Amino acid sequence: MTHAAGYSGTPLAQKLGLKDGQRVLFIDLPDAATNLLTVRDFGEVSQRAASDLDGATPGYDVIHLFTTARAVLEDLAQRLMDLMARNGMLWVSWPKKAAKVATDITEDVIRDVLLPLGLVDVKVCAVDQTWSGLKMMIRKELR
């Protein structure tokens, strides 16, 4: 999965803005995407369940949440903000409609939940054949 499904020949790690030395947290990373753990020489990389963020410490350059449920995003939203570095990025991935995976998440749901917290969406990309991702960052005036 170094290349996303779809139209772009751009490597997925590049599309996601993953770089050597970053501190990265993957939450509920699907088995099909575990190669993301090693696509760069991260300074620190963690993989956790959404229900197990208690030991996570703030300052992540990249947080990537995979979810199928709005309730999970709503429950985690403030915690994700607290864990993200001020100039960091949050990717929220949800199943594409074509994947036929039960979900109540869409781009609009992600915006509805996260924009009021001071985040802004800056990019959308195909993660793979199942998952789309929306990149969120803290608004410049709030950093």
PDB file of N, CA and C in Angstrom, residues 57-63 79-90:
ATOM      1  N   THR A  57       1.012  10.590  24.950  1.00  0.00           N
ATOM      2  CA  THR A  57       1.444  11.905  25.423  1.00  0.00           C
ATOM      3  C   THR A  57       1.352  12.928  24.292  1.00  0.00           C
ATOM      4  N   PRO A  58       1.068  14.180  24.604  1.00  0.00           N
ATOM      5  CA  PRO A  58       0.877  15.216  23.585  1.00  0.00           C
ATOM      6  C   PRO A  58       2.117  15.463  22.724  1.00  0.00           C
ATOM      7  N   GLY A  59       1.885  16.114  21.595  1.00  0.00           N
ATOM      8  CA  GLY A  59       2.974  16.551  20.734  1.00  0.00           C
ATOM      9  C   GLY A  59       3.163  15.756  19.457  1.00  0.00           C
ATOM     10  N   TYR A  60       2.146  15.014  19.028  1.00  0.00           N
ATOM     11  CA  TYR A  60       2.276  14.235  17.790  1.00  0.00           C
ATOM     12  C   TYR A  60       2.242  15.160  16.575  1.00  0.00           C
ATOM     13  N   ASP A  61       3.179  14.922  15.651  1.00  0.00           N
ATOM     14  CA  ASP A  61       3.194  15.650  14.384  1.00  0.00           C
ATOM     15  C   ASP A  61       2.061  15.186  13.479  1.00  0.00           C
ATOM     16  N   VAL A  62       1.762  13.893  13.542  1.00  0.00           N
ATOM     17  CA  VAL A  62       0.713  13.296  12.719  1.00  0.00           C
ATOM     18  C   VAL A  62      -0.103  12.338  13.577  1.00  0.00           C
ATOM     19  N   ILE A  63      -1.414  12.489  13.534  1.00  0.00           N
ATOM     20  CA  ILE A  63      -2.332  11.511  14.116  1.00  0.00           C
ATOM     21  C   ILE A  63      -3.232  11.064  12.981  1.00  0.00           C
ATOM     22  N   ARG A  79      -9.707  14.929  22.685  1.00  0.00           N
ATOM     23  CA  ARG A  79      -8.474  14.205  23.037  1.00  0.00           C
ATOM     24  C   ARG A  79      -7.478  14.268  21.878  1.00  0.00           C
ATOM     25  N   LEU A  80      -7.956  14.119  20.659  1.00  0.00           N
ATOM     26  CA  LEU A  80      -7.079  14.211  19.490  1.00  0.00           C
ATOM     27  C   LEU A  80      -6.455  15.596  19.396  1.00  0.00           C
ATOM     28  N   MET A  81      -7.247  16.623  19.647  1.00  0.00           N
ATOM     29  CA  MET A  81      -6.723  17.998  19.657  1.00  0.00           C
ATOM     30  C   MET A  81      -5.629  18.151  20.708  1.00  0.00           C
ATOM     31  N   ASP A  82      -5.857  17.570  21.876  1.00  0.00           N
ATOM     32  CA  ASP A  82      -4.889  17.672  22.967  1.00  0.00           C
ATOM     33  C   ASP A  82      -3.588  16.935  22.653  1.00  0.00           C
ATOM     34  N   LEU A  83      -3.664  15.864  21.875  1.00  0.00           N
ATOM     35  CA  LEU A  83      -2.486  15.056  21.547  1.00  0.00           C
ATOM     36  C   LEU A  83      -1.681  15.615  20.374  1.00  0.00           C
ATOM     37  N   MET A  84      -2.305  16.414  19.542  1.00  0.00           N
ATOM     38  CA  MET A  84      -1.667  16.907  18.325  1.00  0.00           C
ATOM     39  C   MET A  84      -0.777  18.111  18.618  1.00  0.00           C
ATOM     40  N   ALA A  85       0.410  18.139  18.003  1.00  0.00           N
ATOM     41  CA  ALA A  85       1.275  19.316  18.080  1.00  0.00           C
ATOM     42  C   ALA A  85       0.545  20.498  17.445  1.00  0.00           C
ATOM     43  N   ARG A  86       0.843  21.704  17.871  1.00  0.00           N
ATOM     44  CA  ARG A  86       0.137  22.892  17.369  1.00  0.00           C
ATOM     45  C   ARG A  86       0.225  23.009  15.843  1.00  0.00           C
ATOM     46  N   ASN A  87       1.358  22.612  15.267  1.00  0.00           N
ATOM     47  CA  ASN A  87       1.507  22.668  13.814  1.00  0.00           C
ATOM     48  C   ASN A  87       1.379  21.278  13.188  1.00  0.00           C
ATOM     49  N   GLY A  88       0.794  20.353  13.934  1.00  0.00           N
ATOM     50  CA  GLY A  88       0.633  18.984  13.456  1.00  0.00           C
ATOM     51  C   GLY A  88      -0.583  18.818  12.564  1.00  0.00           C
ATOM     52  N   MET A  89      -0.800  17.572  12.161  1.00  0.00           N
ATOM     53  CA  MET A  89      -1.940  17.264  11.301  1.00  0.00           C
ATOM     54  C   MET A  89      -2.699  16.066  11.840  1.00  0.00           C
ATOM     55  N   LEU A  90      -3.988  16.094  11.610  1.00  0.00           N
ATOM     56  CA  LEU A  90      -4.874  14.994  11.976  1.00  0.00           C
ATOM     57  C   LEU A  90      -5.522  14.483  10.702  1.00  0.00           C
TER      58      LEU A  90
END
